[in-house]
């Protein structure tokens, strides 16, 4: 290491010393030392990992952590409120989302993907394991298994039935999400328009209070008012002295309190010759979730719709942040679909009775967020109303020739890709989510409990590992629960249920987990069956419709008859997810379904469960998806850090688009395409690159690349 590097590292160490214990500094430092000579951008990796550790120690933790449930299906408002609380622990499902949104169909499962999952992950993505955060000192300094070692226990595509390609071109490699800004998602609304953030102006409304409402209260006064609003103090009111006593000043203070702290009312009082504005509760704890009615103009729609631009945050994280700054409950927000974390995403959000003016003020307070395109509407947004998403994806450092790229992209445009459920559907550890789902369907509740709680190989947070070890040792739910700093994960919820209902009533204990997350497991099993059956269908009959295949007429599935085969293409063919309300193809694949379910001790003719929630009605899914609006460009670049296209915010700020040289050290494939709901962008990218998208495979590729 050069003297300059040592000096730099010493200064950084001094800066972070106040924030991190040695164990926390060790991880990012190890990444840098391991990769500084071999991998380009190793300094960036160190800084990224270092920033992660500081954030974990010092930041306000609103992040969802390990269970990033992406559910655009079958979520009632009450379930949605519960869903926001399930976080932090559960790594048997994935985490950062790469995919499109699912419609509100009870047969779809939440979509989520683990950090650094697809194609070659960058070095900075390899170290996303959390500090356990349980004991301050005296911990044994265990040498942690590397992420790559842990992922040796993970699933491959073969394990979940993803085996076929539809194109004939030769595959090549590339790095997806080397920078999160290499993956941009724009929502396609129900009217077919792609959402863009292109207007930050606020609708003019004479009913809105003045801008002074945001500055008239001191930080201390805001803190006291927030504590009052959230019932965190013993006082029943907060009094604020009016220093410059004028009617105008009093009016602004009244407006500020009512606007910034929903649920509080105000009155003016004289105390010993001084004027005070007294804030107090009017409607009790319900006021937070139901903003005051009388302060909203009757002529204005009850919902403010806006476009949310966010970077490196998933949708629920973003809404938690917005609700915190607005001091309201998250369940007054609505949206049509959840979006990726490790990406730049643009989507429409609606919020009940919060003014555009107040929302626009957040642009001054928040980093990595931008709100704009405000309008007032009568109705909220509903999950599944969107038509899909438009993706702009950069694959960096590609190895394919121009001819290979041309063949791959032409095939994607003309034929499409197999509509597999992606790897993120099945989890990142040695115990896939579909195994839990199968045990639920078999009514094997002791096995359900065991699969969720027992120790397993794979990437998990330290405190969750300790929780599992305690459970294996004592089978004491209360003792295992004490090992979890965050109780609202699937494991924590189940342990709390077992403590409450006892070990002999696992069904009731499992029922404490929000319905949406319980259904995730059985939907994972359906997806596992569907992937395997589609691979068999393509192997048996290829890419043409055959008699006995299924197509949809409206919402009804019908068989293709011999004389009608020429009226259909492979893009019309659907296959069922198993359930009691579907029909199966009239050819060899029907028997394959039966054999697979029989091997799993399930009766394909009776998919109703003793517990209604777990009865599967089934659904139909197209076997081949052809993306729309497909375009691509191969560009040369020298600096891995430069962005390769402009975002909406870049355009708002008037930044010129990047200019590319004809030659460069690296080549990147920039591609644009639109997908309908409930399809996986990773599966489209898999078809282009012809690479296994599992974490197990990608981390092995990555560590090879780092050498």
Short mmCIF file of N, CA, C and O in Angstrom, two decimals, residues 153-199:
data_model
loop_
_atom_site.label_atom_id
_atom_site.label_comp_id
_atom_site.label_asym_id
_atom_site.label_seq_id
_atom_site.Cartn_x
_atom_site.Cartn_y
_atom_site.Cartn_z
N UNK A 153 -24.91 -23.03 -0.49
CA UNK A 153 -26.04 -23.83 -0.03
C UNK A 153 -27.35 -23.40 -0.68
O UNK A 153 -28.39 -23.97 -0.41
N UNK A 154 -27.29 -22.37 -1.51
CA UNK A 154 -28.51 -21.85 -2.10
C UNK A 154 -29.02 -22.69 -3.27
O UNK A 154 -28.45 -23.72 -3.63
N UNK A 155 -30.11 -22.22 -3.85
CA UNK A 155 -30.74 -22.92 -4.97
C UNK A 155 -30.11 -22.51 -6.29
O UNK A 155 -29.60 -21.40 -6.43
N UNK A 156 -30.21 -23.39 -7.26
CA UNK A 156 -29.90 -23.03 -8.65
C UNK A 156 -31.20 -23.05 -9.43
O UNK A 156 -32.23 -23.52 -8.95
N UNK A 157 -31.14 -22.56 -10.67
CA UNK A 157 -32.33 -22.57 -11.50
C UNK A 157 -32.85 -23.98 -11.71
O UNK A 157 -34.07 -24.22 -11.73
N UNK A 158 -31.94 -24.93 -11.84
CA UNK A 158 -32.34 -26.32 -12.05
C UNK A 158 -33.21 -26.82 -10.89
O UNK A 158 -34.16 -27.59 -11.09
N UNK A 159 -32.91 -26.36 -9.67
CA UNK A 159 -33.66 -26.80 -8.48
C UNK A 159 -35.12 -26.38 -8.52
O UNK A 159 -35.96 -26.98 -7.85
N UNK A 160 -35.44 -25.32 -9.26
CA UNK A 160 -36.82 -24.82 -9.27
C UNK A 160 -37.45 -24.91 -10.65
O UNK A 160 -38.42 -24.22 -10.96
N UNK A 161 -36.89 -25.79 -11.51
CA UNK A 161 -37.53 -26.09 -12.78
C UNK A 161 -37.23 -25.14 -13.92
O UNK A 161 -37.84 -25.23 -14.98
N UNK A 162 -36.28 -24.20 -13.72
CA UNK A 162 -35.93 -23.26 -14.79
C UNK A 162 -34.80 -23.88 -15.61
O UNK A 162 -33.64 -23.84 -15.20
N UNK A 163 -35.15 -24.45 -16.74
CA UNK A 163 -34.14 -25.22 -17.49
C UNK A 163 -34.06 -24.89 -18.97
O UNK A 163 -33.09 -25.26 -19.62
N UNK A 164 -35.05 -24.22 -19.53
CA UNK A 164 -35.12 -24.07 -20.99
C UNK A 164 -34.91 -22.62 -21.43
O UNK A 164 -35.14 -21.68 -20.67
N UNK A 165 -34.47 -22.48 -22.68
CA UNK A 165 -34.40 -21.19 -23.36
C UNK A 165 -35.20 -21.30 -24.66
O UNK A 165 -35.40 -22.41 -25.17
N UNK A 166 -35.63 -20.17 -25.19
CA UNK A 166 -36.39 -20.22 -26.44
C UNK A 166 -35.56 -19.75 -27.63
O UNK A 166 -35.94 -19.98 -28.77
N UNK A 167 -34.43 -19.11 -27.36
CA UNK A 167 -33.63 -18.55 -28.45
C UNK A 167 -32.45 -19.46 -28.76
O UNK A 167 -32.06 -20.30 -27.95
N UNK A 168 -31.85 -19.25 -29.94
CA UNK A 168 -30.75 -20.12 -30.37
C UNK A 168 -29.40 -19.41 -30.36
O UNK A 168 -28.39 -20.02 -30.67
N UNK A 169 -29.36 -18.13 -29.99
CA UNK A 169 -28.09 -17.40 -30.03
C UNK A 169 -27.13 -17.90 -28.95
O UNK A 169 -27.55 -18.54 -27.98
N UNK A 170 -25.86 -17.56 -29.12
CA UNK A 170 -24.85 -17.92 -28.12
C UNK A 170 -24.88 -16.90 -26.99
O UNK A 170 -24.95 -15.70 -27.23
N UNK A 171 -24.84 -17.38 -25.75
CA UNK A 171 -24.90 -16.47 -24.60
C UNK A 171 -23.60 -15.73 -24.37
O UNK A 171 -22.56 -16.07 -24.92
N UNK A 172 -23.68 -14.70 -23.53
CA UNK A 172 -22.49 -13.93 -23.16
C UNK A 172 -22.70 -13.37 -21.76
O UNK A 172 -23.80 -13.46 -21.20
N UNK A 173 -21.67 -12.81 -21.16
CA UNK A 173 -21.79 -12.34 -19.78
C UNK A 173 -21.87 -10.82 -19.73
O UNK A 173 -21.50 -10.12 -20.67
N UNK A 174 -22.35 -10.33 -18.60
CA UNK A 174 -22.44 -8.90 -18.35
C UNK A 174 -22.75 -8.69 -16.88
O UNK A 174 -23.18 -9.62 -16.18
N UNK A 175 -22.53 -7.49 -16.39
CA UNK A 175 -22.76 -7.18 -14.98
C UNK A 175 -24.04 -6.35 -14.87
O UNK A 175 -24.13 -5.26 -15.41
N UNK A 176 -25.04 -6.90 -14.17
CA UNK A 176 -26.29 -6.19 -13.94
C UNK A 176 -26.23 -5.49 -12.59
O UNK A 176 -25.81 -6.07 -11.60
N UNK A 177 -26.65 -4.24 -12.56
CA UNK A 177 -26.70 -3.46 -11.33
C UNK A 177 -25.33 -3.30 -10.70
O UNK A 177 -25.17 -3.41 -9.48
N UNK A 178 -24.31 -3.07 -11.52
CA UNK A 178 -23.03 -2.67 -10.95
C UNK A 178 -23.27 -1.37 -10.18
O UNK A 178 -22.66 -1.13 -9.14
N UNK A 179 -24.13 -0.53 -10.69
CA UNK A 179 -24.64 0.65 -9.99
C UNK A 179 -26.16 0.52 -9.97
O UNK A 179 -26.76 0.09 -10.95
N UNK A 180 -26.79 0.89 -8.83
CA UNK A 180 -28.24 0.75 -8.79
C UNK A 180 -28.91 1.62 -9.85
O UNK A 180 -30.01 1.34 -10.33
N UNK A 181 -28.20 2.68 -10.26
CA UNK A 181 -28.77 3.56 -11.29
C UNK A 181 -28.73 2.94 -12.68
O UNK A 181 -29.20 3.53 -13.64
N UNK A 182 -28.19 1.72 -12.78
CA UNK A 182 -28.20 0.99 -14.06
C UNK A 182 -29.53 0.27 -14.29
O UNK A 182 -29.70 -0.39 -15.31
N UNK A 183 -30.44 0.38 -13.33
CA UNK A 183 -31.71 -0.34 -13.44
C UNK A 183 -32.82 0.65 -13.09
O UNK A 183 -32.98 1.04 -11.93
N UNK A 184 -33.55 1.11 -14.09
CA UNK A 184 -34.59 2.13 -13.88
C UNK A 184 -35.94 1.56 -14.30
O UNK A 184 -36.07 0.95 -15.36
N UNK A 185 -36.92 1.74 -13.42
CA UNK A 185 -38.26 1.22 -13.66
C UNK A 185 -39.25 2.37 -13.67
O UNK A 185 -39.30 3.16 -12.71
N UNK A 186 -40.00 2.49 -14.75
CA UNK A 186 -41.10 3.46 -14.83
C UNK A 186 -42.41 2.70 -14.90
O UNK A 186 -42.60 1.84 -15.76
N UNK A 187 -43.31 3.03 -14.01
CA UNK A 187 -44.61 2.37 -13.98
C UNK A 187 -45.44 2.75 -15.21
O UNK A 187 -45.41 3.88 -15.68
N UNK A 188 -46.19 1.77 -15.71
CA UNK A 188 -47.15 2.03 -16.78
C UNK A 188 -48.54 2.01 -16.15
O UNK A 188 -48.98 0.98 -15.63
N UNK A 189 -49.21 3.15 -16.15
CA UNK A 189 -50.49 3.30 -15.46
C UNK A 189 -51.62 2.60 -16.18
O UNK A 189 -51.48 2.04 -17.27
N UNK A 190 -52.80 2.63 -15.55
CA UNK A 190 -53.96 1.93 -16.12
C UNK A 190 -54.39 2.53 -17.45
O UNK A 190 -55.07 1.88 -18.24
N UNK A 191 -53.98 3.79 -17.71
CA UNK A 191 -54.31 4.42 -18.99
C UNK A 191 -53.26 4.13 -20.06
O UNK A 191 -53.34 4.62 -21.19
N UNK A 192 -52.23 3.33 -19.70
CA UNK A 192 -51.19 2.96 -20.66
C UNK A 192 -50.05 3.94 -20.76
O UNK A 192 -49.09 3.70 -21.50
N UNK A 193 -50.10 5.02 -19.99
CA UNK A 193 -49.02 6.02 -20.04
C UNK A 193 -47.89 5.63 -19.09
O UNK A 193 -48.14 5.16 -17.98
N UNK A 194 -46.66 5.86 -19.52
CA UNK A 194 -45.49 5.61 -18.67
C UNK A 194 -45.32 6.79 -17.73
O UNK A 194 -45.31 7.95 -18.15
N UNK A 195 -45.23 6.51 -16.43
CA UNK A 195 -45.08 7.57 -15.43
C UNK A 195 -43.69 8.17 -15.50
O UNK A 195 -42.68 7.45 -15.46
N UNK A 196 -43.62 9.49 -15.60
CA UNK A 196 -42.35 10.22 -15.55
C UNK A 196 -42.48 11.37 -14.57
O UNK A 196 -43.54 11.98 -14.45
N UNK A 197 -41.40 11.64 -13.87
CA UNK A 197 -41.34 12.85 -13.04
C UNK A 197 -40.81 13.98 -13.91
O UNK A 197 -39.63 14.02 -14.23
N UNK A 198 -41.69 14.87 -14.31
CA UNK A 198 -41.25 15.95 -15.18
C UNK A 198 -41.83 17.31 -14.81
O UNK A 198 -41.71 18.27 -15.56
N UNK A 199 -42.48 17.39 -13.63
CA UNK A 199 -43.08 18.66 -13.22
C UNK A 199 -43.09 18.73 -11.69
O UNK A 199 -43.77 17.94 -11.04
#
